[in-house]
mmCIF file of C-alpha atoms and ligand atoms in Angstrom:
data_model
loop_
_atom_site.group_PDB
_atom_site.id
_atom_site.type_symbol
_atom_site.label_atom_id
_atom_site.label_comp_id
_atom_site.label_asym_id
_atom_site.label_seq_id
_atom_site.Cartn_x
_atom_site.Cartn_y
_atom_site.Cartn_z
ATOM 1 C CA MET V 50 -55.240 -17.380 33.584
ATOM 2 C CA ARG V 51 -53.935 -15.479 36.591
ATOM 3 C CA THR V 52 -51.793 -17.477 38.990
ATOM 4 C CA ARG V 53 -51.149 -17.468 42.708
ATOM 5 C CA PRO V 54 -48.444 -19.127 44.797
ATOM 6 C CA LEU V 55 -49.287 -22.046 47.078
ATOM 7 C CA GLY V 56 -47.341 -20.651 49.985
ATOM 8 C CA THR V 57 -43.683 -19.683 49.870
ATOM 9 C CA THR V 58 -42.505 -23.246 49.159
ATOM 10 C CA GLY V 59 -45.294 -24.530 46.900
ATOM 11 C CA PRO V 60 -45.931 -24.220 43.171
ATOM 12 C CA GLN V 61 -47.524 -21.317 41.306
ATOM 13 C CA VAL V 62 -51.077 -22.447 40.464
ATOM 14 C CA SER V 63 -54.094 -21.068 38.609
ATOM 15 C CA ALA V 64 -55.939 -18.511 40.754
ATOM 16 C CA LEU V 65 -58.921 -20.901 40.780
ATOM 17 C CA GLY V 66 -58.534 -24.637 41.255
ATOM 18 C CA LEU V 67 -61.011 -27.317 40.249
ATOM 19 C CA GLY V 68 -62.296 -29.519 43.080
ATOM 20 C CA CYS V 69 -63.325 -32.847 41.582
ATOM 21 C CA MET V 70 -65.088 -34.485 44.545
ATOM 22 C CA GLY V 71 -68.639 -33.922 43.303
ATOM 23 C CA MET V 72 -67.808 -35.744 40.062
ATOM 24 C CA SER V 73 -67.658 -39.001 42.032
ATOM 25 C CA ALA V 74 -69.320 -38.653 45.378
ATOM 26 C CA LEU V 75 -71.243 -36.813 48.038
ATOM 27 C CA TYR V 76 -73.478 -34.577 45.895
ATOM 28 C CA GLY V 77 -75.698 -37.202 44.253
ATOM 29 C CA GLY V 78 -75.061 -38.637 40.809
ATOM 30 C CA ALA V 79 -72.774 -36.991 38.276
ATOM 31 C CA ASP V 80 -72.547 -37.531 34.532
ATOM 32 C CA ARG V 81 -69.202 -39.194 33.721
ATOM 33 C CA ALA V 82 -68.850 -37.789 30.194
ATOM 34 C CA GLU V 83 -69.774 -34.294 31.390
ATOM 35 C CA SER V 84 -67.302 -34.588 34.284
ATOM 36 C CA ILE V 85 -64.488 -35.430 31.866
ATOM 37 C CA ALA V 86 -65.576 -32.650 29.510
ATOM 38 C CA THR V 87 -65.505 -30.263 32.493
ATOM 39 C CA LEU V 88 -61.986 -31.361 33.404
ATOM 40 C CA HIS V 89 -60.872 -30.810 29.804
ATOM 41 C CA ALA V 90 -62.578 -27.410 29.645
ATOM 42 C CA ALA V 91 -60.858 -26.384 32.880
ATOM 43 C CA LEU V 92 -57.423 -27.371 31.556
ATOM 44 C CA GLU V 93 -58.203 -25.589 28.284
ATOM 45 C CA ALA V 94 -59.104 -22.416 30.224
ATOM 46 C CA GLY V 95 -55.746 -22.542 32.013
ATOM 47 C CA VAL V 96 -56.784 -24.155 35.305
ATOM 48 C CA THR V 97 -53.768 -26.049 36.607
ATOM 49 C CA LEU V 98 -54.774 -27.136 40.114
ATOM 50 C CA LEU V 99 -56.977 -30.244 40.312
ATOM 51 C CA ASP V 100 -58.029 -31.396 43.773
ATOM 52 C CA THR V 101 -59.102 -34.915 44.695
ATOM 53 C CA GLY V 102 -59.090 -37.444 47.537
ATOM 54 C CA ASP V 103 -58.417 -41.174 47.305
ATOM 55 C CA PHE V 104 -61.663 -41.750 49.238
ATOM 56 C CA TYR V 105 -63.891 -39.733 46.860
ATOM 57 C CA GLY V 106 -65.901 -42.638 45.466
ATOM 58 C CA MET V 107 -63.211 -44.974 46.875
ATOM 59 C CA GLY V 108 -60.734 -44.417 44.057
ATOM 60 C CA HIS V 109 -63.352 -43.456 41.472
ATOM 61 C CA ASN V 110 -62.355 -39.785 41.448
ATOM 62 C CA GLU V 111 -58.658 -40.505 40.930
ATOM 63 C CA MET V 112 -59.424 -42.935 38.100
ATOM 64 C CA LEU V 113 -61.705 -40.350 36.499
ATOM 65 C CA ILE V 114 -58.964 -37.699 36.628
ATOM 66 C CA GLY V 115 -56.458 -40.233 35.279
ATOM 67 C CA GLU V 116 -58.773 -41.019 32.371
ATOM 68 C CA ALA V 117 -59.349 -37.322 31.633
ATOM 69 C CA LEU V 118 -55.597 -36.599 31.691
ATOM 70 C CA ARG V 119 -54.804 -39.493 29.365
ATOM 71 C CA ALA V 120 -57.391 -38.207 26.878
ATOM 72 C CA ALA V 121 -56.107 -34.604 27.064
ATOM 73 C CA PRO V 122 -53.475 -33.150 24.718
ATOM 74 C CA ALA V 123 -49.956 -33.590 26.139
ATOM 75 C CA ALA V 124 -49.487 -29.874 26.861
ATOM 76 C CA ARG V 125 -52.701 -29.748 28.894
ATOM 77 C CA ARG V 126 -51.804 -32.951 30.747
ATOM 78 C CA GLU V 127 -48.409 -31.548 31.669
ATOM 79 C CA GLN V 128 -49.836 -28.327 33.095
ATOM 80 C CA ALA V 129 -51.994 -30.218 35.607
ATOM 81 C CA LEU V 130 -50.950 -30.097 39.260
ATOM 82 C CA ILE V 131 -52.763 -32.751 41.272
ATOM 83 C CA SER V 132 -53.551 -32.326 44.956
ATOM 84 C CA VAL V 133 -54.568 -35.560 46.697
ATOM 85 C CA LYS V 134 -56.021 -36.119 50.157
ATOM 86 C CA PHE V 135 -55.617 -39.480 51.860
ATOM 87 C CA GLY V 136 -56.286 -41.103 55.214
ATOM 88 C CA ALA V 137 -60.093 -41.295 55.347
ATOM 89 C CA LEU V 138 -61.176 -44.900 55.860
ATOM 90 C CA ARG V 139 -64.435 -46.030 54.297
ATOM 91 C CA SER V 140 -66.452 -49.231 54.099
ATOM 92 C CA PRO V 141 -67.831 -50.723 50.860
ATOM 93 C CA GLU V 142 -71.152 -49.057 51.756
ATOM 94 C CA GLY V 143 -69.373 -45.696 51.971
ATOM 95 C CA ASN V 144 -69.508 -45.385 55.761
ATOM 96 C CA TRP V 145 -66.786 -43.296 57.400
ATOM 97 C CA LEU V 146 -64.554 -45.442 59.607
ATOM 98 C CA GLY V 147 -61.982 -42.942 60.866
ATOM 99 C CA TYR V 148 -58.566 -41.716 59.710
ATOM 100 C CA ASP V 149 -55.177 -43.351 59.295
ATOM 101 C CA GLY V 150 -52.038 -41.210 59.296
ATOM 102 C CA ARG V 151 -49.498 -43.908 60.190
ATOM 103 C CA PRO V 152 -46.299 -43.687 58.111
ATOM 104 C CA ALA V 153 -46.770 -47.153 56.562
ATOM 105 C CA ALA V 154 -50.356 -46.256 55.638
ATOM 106 C CA VAL V 155 -49.216 -42.961 54.064
ATOM 107 C CA LYS V 156 -46.836 -44.819 51.736
ATOM 108 C CA ASN V 157 -49.459 -47.475 50.951
ATOM 109 C CA PHE V 158 -52.130 -44.872 50.142
ATOM 110 C CA ALA V 159 -49.668 -43.000 47.903
ATOM 111 C CA ALA V 160 -48.678 -46.140 45.994
ATOM 112 C CA HIS V 161 -52.328 -46.801 45.150
ATOM 113 C CA SER V 162 -53.053 -43.166 44.215
ATOM 114 C CA LEU V 163 -50.115 -43.044 41.788
ATOM 115 C CA GLN V 164 -51.513 -46.122 40.020
ATOM 116 C CA ARG V 165 -55.092 -44.863 39.879
ATOM 117 C CA LEU V 166 -54.052 -41.433 38.612
ATOM 118 C CA GLY V 167 -51.546 -42.940 36.172
ATOM 119 C CA VAL V 168 -48.846 -40.415 37.139
ATOM 120 C CA ASP V 169 -45.298 -40.723 38.449
ATOM 121 C CA HIS V 170 -45.729 -38.114 41.165
ATOM 122 C CA ILE V 171 -48.411 -36.300 43.157
ATOM 123 C CA ASP V 172 -47.992 -32.520 43.290
ATOM 124 C CA VAL V 173 -49.473 -31.892 46.752
ATOM 125 C CA TYR V 174 -50.206 -34.718 49.191
ATOM 126 C CA ARG V 175 -52.131 -34.229 52.417
ATOM 127 C CA LEU V 176 -53.849 -36.084 55.252
ATOM 128 C CA ALA V 177 -57.596 -35.355 55.004
ATOM 129 C CA ARG V 178 -58.163 -35.104 58.776
ATOM 130 C CA LEU V 179 -55.820 -35.412 61.703
ATOM 131 C CA ASP V 180 -55.434 -38.985 62.954
ATOM 132 C CA PRO V 181 -55.762 -38.561 66.744
ATOM 133 C CA ASP V 182 -53.565 -41.639 67.307
ATOM 134 C CA VAL V 183 -50.621 -40.484 65.195
ATOM 135 C CA PRO V 184 -48.555 -37.362 65.906
ATOM 136 C CA ILE V 185 -48.634 -35.031 62.878
ATOM 137 C CA GLU V 186 -44.811 -35.115 62.825
ATOM 138 C CA GLU V 187 -44.934 -38.832 61.923
ATOM 139 C CA THR V 188 -47.465 -38.373 59.107
ATOM 140 C CA VAL V 189 -45.693 -35.326 57.675
ATOM 141 C CA GLY V 190 -42.335 -37.093 58.087
ATOM 142 C CA ALA V 191 -43.629 -39.982 55.958
ATOM 143 C CA ILE V 192 -44.795 -37.589 53.236
ATOM 144 C CA ALA V 193 -41.379 -35.885 53.414
ATOM 145 C CA GLU V 194 -39.794 -39.276 52.659
ATOM 146 C CA LEU V 195 -42.060 -39.558 49.603
ATOM 147 C CA VAL V 196 -40.884 -36.064 48.573
ATOM 148 C CA GLU V 197 -37.245 -37.175 48.885
ATOM 149 C CA LYS V 198 -37.957 -40.164 46.635
ATOM 150 C CA GLY V 199 -39.749 -38.001 44.046
ATOM 151 C CA TYR V 200 -43.207 -39.514 44.447
ATOM 152 C CA VAL V 201 -44.618 -36.313 45.964
ATOM 153 C CA ARG V 202 -43.613 -32.703 45.251
ATOM 154 C CA HIS V 203 -45.195 -30.766 48.142
ATOM 155 C CA ILE V 204 -46.740 -31.400 51.544
ATOM 156 C CA GLY V 205 -50.170 -29.998 52.319
ATOM 157 C CA LEU V 206 -52.504 -30.013 55.308
ATOM 158 C CA SER V 207 -56.285 -30.215 55.573
ATOM 159 C CA GLU V 208 -58.694 -28.936 58.252
ATOM 160 C CA VAL V 209 -56.205 -28.651 61.107
ATOM 161 C CA GLY V 210 -55.776 -25.966 63.749
ATOM 162 C CA ALA V 211 -52.971 -23.514 64.460
ATOM 163 C CA GLU V 212 -50.927 -25.723 66.770
ATOM 164 C CA THR V 213 -50.915 -28.657 64.326
ATOM 165 C CA ILE V 214 -49.982 -26.289 61.511
ATOM 166 C CA ARG V 215 -46.965 -25.091 63.532
ATOM 167 C CA ARG V 216 -45.885 -28.646 64.406
ATOM 168 C CA ALA V 217 -46.211 -29.780 60.793
ATOM 169 C CA ALA V 218 -44.266 -26.776 59.479
ATOM 170 C CA ALA V 219 -41.508 -27.422 62.020
ATOM 171 C CA THR V 220 -41.164 -30.961 60.591
ATOM 172 C CA ALA V 221 -40.979 -30.188 56.852
ATOM 173 C CA PRO V 222 -41.935 -27.385 54.435
ATOM 174 C CA VAL V 223 -45.726 -27.145 54.050
ATOM 175 C CA SER V 224 -47.126 -25.560 50.887
ATOM 176 C CA ASP V 225 -50.768 -25.022 51.803
ATOM 177 C CA LEU V 226 -53.619 -25.718 54.153
ATOM 178 C CA GLN V 227 -56.869 -26.839 52.557
ATOM 179 C CA ILE V 228 -59.779 -25.611 54.599
ATOM 180 C CA GLU V 229 -63.376 -24.438 54.255
ATOM 181 C CA TYR V 230 -63.596 -20.694 53.726
ATOM 182 C CA SER V 231 -66.491 -18.723 52.319
ATOM 183 C CA LEU V 232 -68.734 -15.790 53.061
ATOM 184 C CA ILE V 233 -70.608 -18.018 55.501
ATOM 185 C CA SER V 234 -67.648 -20.053 56.861
ATOM 186 C CA ARG V 235 -65.167 -17.522 58.196
ATOM 187 C CA GLY V 236 -63.808 -19.491 61.135
ATOM 188 C CA ILE V 237 -60.203 -19.357 59.868
ATOM 189 C CA GLU V 238 -59.928 -15.575 60.111
ATOM 190 C CA GLU V 239 -59.188 -15.327 63.823
ATOM 191 C CA GLU V 240 -56.291 -17.699 64.403
ATOM 192 C CA ILE V 241 -55.620 -20.041 61.472
ATOM 193 C CA LEU V 242 -55.145 -17.455 58.725
ATOM 194 C CA PRO V 243 -52.741 -15.311 60.783
ATOM 195 C CA THR V 244 -50.777 -18.513 61.533
ATOM 196 C CA THR V 245 -50.515 -19.637 57.895
ATOM 197 C CA ARG V 246 -49.524 -16.093 56.904
ATOM 198 C CA GLU V 247 -46.830 -15.960 59.568
ATOM 199 C CA LEU V 248 -45.431 -19.299 58.355
ATOM 200 C CA GLY V 249 -45.688 -18.598 54.606
ATOM 201 C CA ILE V 250 -48.279 -21.330 54.060
ATOM 202 C CA GLY V 251 -50.953 -20.821 51.403
ATOM 203 C CA ILE V 252 -54.667 -21.594 51.674
ATOM 204 C CA THR V 253 -56.675 -23.663 49.226
ATOM 205 C CA ALA V 254 -60.198 -22.670 50.176
ATOM 206 C CA TYR V 255 -62.939 -25.232 49.652
ATOM 207 C CA GLY V 256 -66.691 -24.868 49.951
ATOM 208 C CA VAL V 257 -66.474 -21.302 48.626
ATOM 209 C CA LEU V 258 -70.085 -21.763 47.485
ATOM 210 C CA SER V 259 -70.855 -23.631 50.692
ATOM 211 C CA ARG V 260 -71.523 -26.763 48.630
ATOM 212 C CA GLY V 261 -73.919 -24.918 46.351
ATOM 213 C CA LEU V 262 -75.906 -23.289 49.192
ATOM 214 C CA ILE V 263 -74.702 -19.778 48.335
ATOM 215 C CA SER V 264 -74.354 -20.364 44.582
ATOM 216 C CA GLY V 265 -77.667 -18.673 43.819
ATOM 217 C CA HIS V 266 -78.883 -21.888 42.165
ATOM 218 C CA PHE V 267 -79.960 -23.803 45.263
ATOM 219 C CA THR V 268 -83.660 -23.769 46.108
ATOM 220 C CA ALA V 269 -85.526 -24.847 49.251
ATOM 221 C CA ASP V 270 -87.545 -27.443 47.325
ATOM 222 C CA ARG V 271 -84.538 -29.193 45.775
ATOM 223 C CA GLN V 272 -84.796 -32.973 46.233
ATOM 224 C CA LEU V 273 -81.520 -34.481 47.467
ATOM 225 C CA SER V 274 -80.672 -38.165 47.111
ATOM 226 C CA PRO V 275 -80.029 -40.076 50.386
ATOM 227 C CA GLY V 276 -76.240 -40.258 49.811
ATOM 228 C CA ASP V 277 -75.997 -36.510 49.221
ATOM 229 C CA PHE V 278 -73.914 -34.832 51.960
ATOM 230 C CA ARG V 279 -76.298 -31.909 51.895
ATOM 231 C CA ALA V 280 -79.215 -34.123 52.965
ATOM 232 C CA MET V 281 -77.436 -34.399 56.356
ATOM 233 C CA SER V 282 -75.686 -31.037 56.524
ATOM 234 C CA PRO V 283 -77.118 -28.788 59.264
ATOM 235 C CA ARG V 284 -77.014 -25.744 56.991
ATOM 236 C CA PHE V 285 -79.382 -27.379 54.500
ATOM 237 C CA GLN V 286 -82.102 -28.331 57.011
ATOM 238 C CA GLY V 287 -85.502 -26.700 57.564
ATOM 239 C CA ASP V 288 -85.316 -23.282 59.207
ATOM 240 C CA ASN V 289 -81.539 -23.139 58.807
ATOM 241 C CA LEU V 290 -81.924 -23.565 55.055
ATOM 242 C CA ARG V 291 -84.629 -20.897 54.850
ATOM 243 C CA HIS V 292 -82.461 -18.460 56.847
ATOM 244 C CA ASN V 293 -79.360 -19.199 54.761
ATOM 245 C CA LEU V 294 -81.221 -18.800 51.474
ATOM 246 C CA GLY V 295 -82.371 -15.414 52.806
ATOM 247 C CA LEU V 296 -78.703 -14.406 52.962
ATOM 248 C CA VAL V 297 -78.345 -15.513 49.345
ATOM 249 C CA GLU V 298 -81.202 -13.230 48.314
ATOM 250 C CA ALA V 299 -79.436 -10.290 49.989
ATOM 251 C CA LEU V 300 -76.329 -11.216 48.027
ATOM 252 C CA ARG V 301 -78.339 -11.531 44.812
ATOM 253 C CA LYS V 302 -79.294 -7.833 44.999
ATOM 254 C CA ILE V 303 -75.601 -6.874 45.051
ATOM 255 C CA ALA V 304 -74.827 -9.320 42.246
ATOM 256 C CA GLU V 305 -77.628 -7.920 40.071
ATOM 257 C CA GLN V 306 -76.412 -4.353 40.607
ATOM 258 C CA LYS V 307 -72.970 -5.426 39.378
ATOM 259 C CA GLY V 308 -74.377 -7.464 36.489
ATOM 260 C CA VAL V 309 -72.800 -10.699 37.712
ATOM 261 C CA SER V 310 -74.133 -13.887 39.300
ATOM 262 C CA VAL V 311 -74.387 -14.743 42.990
ATOM 263 C CA ALA V 312 -71.803 -17.538 42.597
ATOM 264 C CA GLN V 313 -69.401 -15.075 40.973
ATOM 265 C CA ILE V 314 -69.780 -12.635 43.882
ATOM 266 C CA ALA V 315 -69.181 -15.427 46.407
ATOM 267 C CA ILE V 316 -66.057 -16.690 44.611
ATOM 268 C CA ALA V 317 -64.748 -13.162 43.950
ATOM 269 C CA TRP V 318 -65.117 -12.379 47.665
ATOM 270 C CA VAL V 319 -62.833 -15.315 48.574
ATOM 271 C CA LEU V 320 -60.368 -14.230 45.855
ATOM 272 C CA SER V 321 -60.375 -10.728 47.362
ATOM 273 C CA ARG V 322 -59.221 -12.013 50.768
ATOM 274 C CA GLY V 323 -55.565 -12.260 49.719
ATOM 275 C CA GLU V 324 -53.108 -13.487 47.115
ATOM 276 C CA ASP V 325 -52.249 -16.393 49.427
ATOM 277 C CA ILE V 326 -55.747 -17.864 49.005
ATOM 278 C CA VAL V 327 -56.678 -20.106 46.065
ATOM 279 C CA PRO V 328 -60.379 -20.986 45.909
ATOM 280 C CA LEU V 329 -61.307 -24.481 44.730
ATOM 281 C CA VAL V 330 -64.586 -24.596 42.851
ATOM 282 C CA GLY V 331 -66.581 -27.805 42.773
ATOM 283 C CA ALA V 332 -67.943 -27.444 39.217
ATOM 284 C CA ARG V 333 -68.883 -30.740 37.614
ATOM 285 C CA ARG V 334 -70.555 -29.298 34.537
ATOM 286 C CA ARG V 335 -69.090 -26.996 31.906
ATOM 287 C CA ASP V 336 -71.749 -24.318 32.417
ATOM 288 C CA ARG V 337 -70.976 -24.156 36.136
ATOM 289 C CA LEU V 338 -67.249 -24.003 35.381
ATOM 290 C CA THR V 339 -67.740 -21.116 32.970
ATOM 291 C CA GLU V 340 -69.723 -19.256 35.597
ATOM 292 C CA ALA V 341 -67.048 -19.902 38.237
ATOM 293 C CA LEU V 342 -64.208 -18.760 35.958
ATOM 294 C CA GLY V 343 -66.167 -15.549 35.330
ATOM 295 C CA ALA V 344 -65.455 -14.637 38.968
ATOM 296 C CA LEU V 345 -61.852 -13.935 37.952
ATOM 297 C CA GLU V 346 -63.122 -10.946 35.968
ATOM 298 C CA VAL V 347 -65.129 -9.495 38.861
ATOM 299 C CA THR V 348 -63.500 -6.600 40.700
ATOM 300 C CA LEU V 349 -64.930 -5.891 44.106
ATOM 301 C CA GLU V 350 -64.532 -2.232 45.052
ATOM 302 C CA PRO V 351 -64.388 -1.213 48.731
ATOM 303 C CA SER V 352 -68.054 -0.160 48.459
ATOM 304 C CA ASP V 353 -68.963 -3.626 47.093
ATOM 305 C CA LEU V 354 -67.069 -5.314 49.923
ATOM 306 C CA ALA V 355 -68.878 -3.153 52.463
ATOM 307 C CA ALA V 356 -72.260 -4.006 50.911
ATOM 308 C CA ILE V 357 -71.392 -7.726 50.928
ATOM 309 C CA GLU V 358 -70.281 -7.530 54.562
ATOM 310 C CA GLU V 359 -73.563 -5.866 55.456
ATOM 311 C CA ALA V 360 -75.620 -8.442 53.527
ATOM 312 C CA VAL V 361 -73.740 -11.430 54.969
ATOM 313 C CA PRO V 362 -71.879 -10.457 58.143
ATOM 314 C CA ALA V 363 -69.393 -12.933 59.653
ATOM 315 C CA GLY V 364 -71.258 -15.622 61.562
ATOM 316 C CA ALA V 365 -74.539 -14.982 59.736
ATOM 317 C CA ALA V 366 -75.131 -18.600 58.682
ATOM 318 C CA ALA V 367 -77.505 -20.839 60.593
ATOM 319 C CA GLY V 368 -76.228 -24.343 61.340
ATOM 320 C CA ASP V 369 -72.792 -25.938 61.638
ATOM 321 C CA ARG V 370 -70.832 -26.656 58.485
ATOM 322 C CA TYR V 371 -70.761 -30.436 59.171
ATOM 323 C CA PRO V 372 -73.012 -32.888 61.042
ATOM 324 C CA ALA V 373 -71.934 -33.357 64.697
ATOM 325 C CA ALA V 374 -70.076 -36.660 64.124
ATOM 326 C CA GLN V 375 -67.905 -35.046 61.423
ATOM 327 C CA MET V 376 -67.419 -31.818 63.398
ATOM 328 C CA ALA V 377 -65.682 -33.997 65.993
ATOM 329 C CA HIS V 378 -62.879 -34.729 63.490
ATOM 330 C CA LEU V 379 -62.186 -31.044 62.859
ATOM 331 C CA GLU V 380 -59.557 -29.114 64.745
ATOM 332 C CA SER V 381 -60.475 -26.023 62.822
HETATM 333 N N1 LIG U 476 -60.266 -30.727 52.590
HETATM 334 C C1 LIG U 476 -61.536 -31.007 52.808
HETATM 335 O O1 LIG U 476 -61.917 -31.380 53.909
HETATM 336 C C2 LIG U 476 -62.526 -30.852 51.697
HETATM 337 C C3 LIG U 476 -63.893 -30.995 51.965
HETATM 338 C C4 LIG U 476 -64.795 -30.830 50.930
HETATM 339 C C5 LIG U 476 -64.344 -30.536 49.662
HETATM 340 N N2 LIG U 476 -63.015 -30.405 49.409
HETATM 341 C C6 LIG U 476 -62.519 -30.125 48.049
HETATM 342 O O2 LIG U 476 -62.994 -28.865 47.648
HETATM 343 C C7 LIG U 476 -63.679 -28.978 46.404
HETATM 344 C C8 LIG U 476 -64.795 -27.961 46.339
HETATM 345 O O3 LIG U 476 -65.718 -28.240 47.377
HETATM 346 P P1 LIG U 476 -67.258 -28.257 47.146
HETATM 347 O O4 LIG U 476 -67.530 -28.990 45.881
HETATM 348 O O5 LIG U 476 -67.908 -28.694 48.378
HETATM 349 O O6 LIG U 476 -67.501 -26.738 47.001
HETATM 350 P P2 LIG U 476 -68.405 -25.695 46.329
HETATM 351 O O7 LIG U 476 -67.695 -25.216 45.128
HETATM 352 O O8 LIG U 476 -68.757 -24.774 47.429
HETATM 353 O O9 LIG U 476 -69.756 -26.413 45.926
HETATM 354 C C9 LIG U 476 -69.898 -27.105 44.742
HETATM 355 C C10 LIG U 476 -71.380 -27.262 44.468
HETATM 356 O O10 LIG U 476 -71.925 -25.977 44.166
HETATM 357 C C11 LIG U 476 -72.839 -26.075 43.095
HETATM 358 N N3 LIG U 476 -72.618 -24.963 42.152
HETATM 359 C C12 LIG U 476 -73.555 -24.100 41.706
HETATM 360 N N4 LIG U 476 -73.031 -23.205 40.885
HETATM 361 C C13 LIG U 476 -71.724 -23.496 40.759
HETATM 362 C C14 LIG U 476 -70.672 -22.930 40.023
HETATM 363 N N5 LIG U 476 -70.843 -21.883 39.222
HETATM 364 N N6 LIG U 476 -69.454 -23.485 40.110
HETATM 365 C C15 LIG U 476 -69.258 -24.542 40.904
HETATM 366 N N7 LIG U 476 -70.220 -25.156 41.649
HETATM 367 C C16 LIG U 476 -71.458 -24.615 41.572
HETATM 368 C C17 LIG U 476 -72.589 -27.390 42.411
HETATM 369 O O11 LIG U 476 -73.839 -28.002 42.402
HETATM 370 P P3 LIG U 476 -74.469 -28.668 41.106
HETATM 371 O O12 LIG U 476 -73.427 -29.550 40.508
HETATM 372 O O13 LIG U 476 -75.622 -29.362 41.661
HETATM 373 O O14 LIG U 476 -74.790 -27.506 40.197
HETATM 374 C C18 LIG U 476 -71.627 -28.159 43.300
HETATM 375 O O15 LIG U 476 -72.245 -29.329 43.797
HETATM 376 C C19 LIG U 476 -64.145 -30.432 46.358
HETATM 377 O O16 LIG U 476 -64.401 -30.845 45.040
HETATM 378 C C20 LIG U 476 -62.990 -31.120 46.996
HETATM 379 O O17 LIG U 476 -61.969 -31.326 46.026
HETATM 380 C C21 LIG U 476 -62.118 -30.547 50.412
#
């Protein structure tokens, strides 16, 4: 497995990380045994970075990862680096109630995550979305205290803009920013990416398949369950969906010429954007994981990159990447 650094102060991690969210929440039901088998297969293949959030299934995702790690051979367990997001507040029904980045809340969230994961430290700890009522310096300062005490190894950020990144980095070393980045979500290129590069902060890119939309497997007639994020996502609705799947077909032609899959092209494109970028893939089945890992073997020549750019130019997607209420929480 190739590795990449998570910024100048973070750990060296596998060039692809496994995002575990879909194993517990937001993309309809997932098979528990298959999720655990996928986690084990990822560790076996050399994946070291596992990403979760304490609010993914309200603790379910952390407990699932904890269970998978306990059942894994010791060497595999020890190679795992766990990245945890906190701060999103949810009701028993799963409604989103806002964000909490107060220092006391940070320590409380961490205490619970350590128990659910069954570990003595969290490798990268980050606030999921900026809490508008709490200066980022206070939230990052609280994580820095957890670093001093050994409960956390590195401080990360998630979906924040350039100014917040600078303020956070002036408070304590920041390893990486987790943010959506894909062929059809290129918003970070103008200001955020130059800022992280200037400050030596890495990127963990999520949604590299745009939640399955540009995986090559998504079809317009797919039935989504009511709790599925995609049932409300603007990019998956009506004309937007038809337009976006048209982009996928343009990509499929390039993929077929190279003898690889659409998902592999999409992941390889993110990998090609720089050694400071580590794509997270949201595989929750072993076959999807195998496909995603295959992207590491895909070399995109300048002519391939030009063809991809022509097929899916920046800004080509129809629809925002989140519903309006959730867009309001994004600085990025
Ligand atoms: N910081 C943040 O705000 C934030 C937000 C969202 C996610 N994340 C993190 O990023 C991770 C990845 O995000 P994501 O799951 O939305 O991204 P993604 O990798 O773009 O999408 C995953 C979806 O793509 C489909 N898919 C099809 N082929 C695939 C393949 N070969 N490999 C993987 N997936 C394939 C899967 O659908 P099927 O299972 O139906 O095949 C899966 O539901 C999450 O698990 C989470 O840890 C962070």
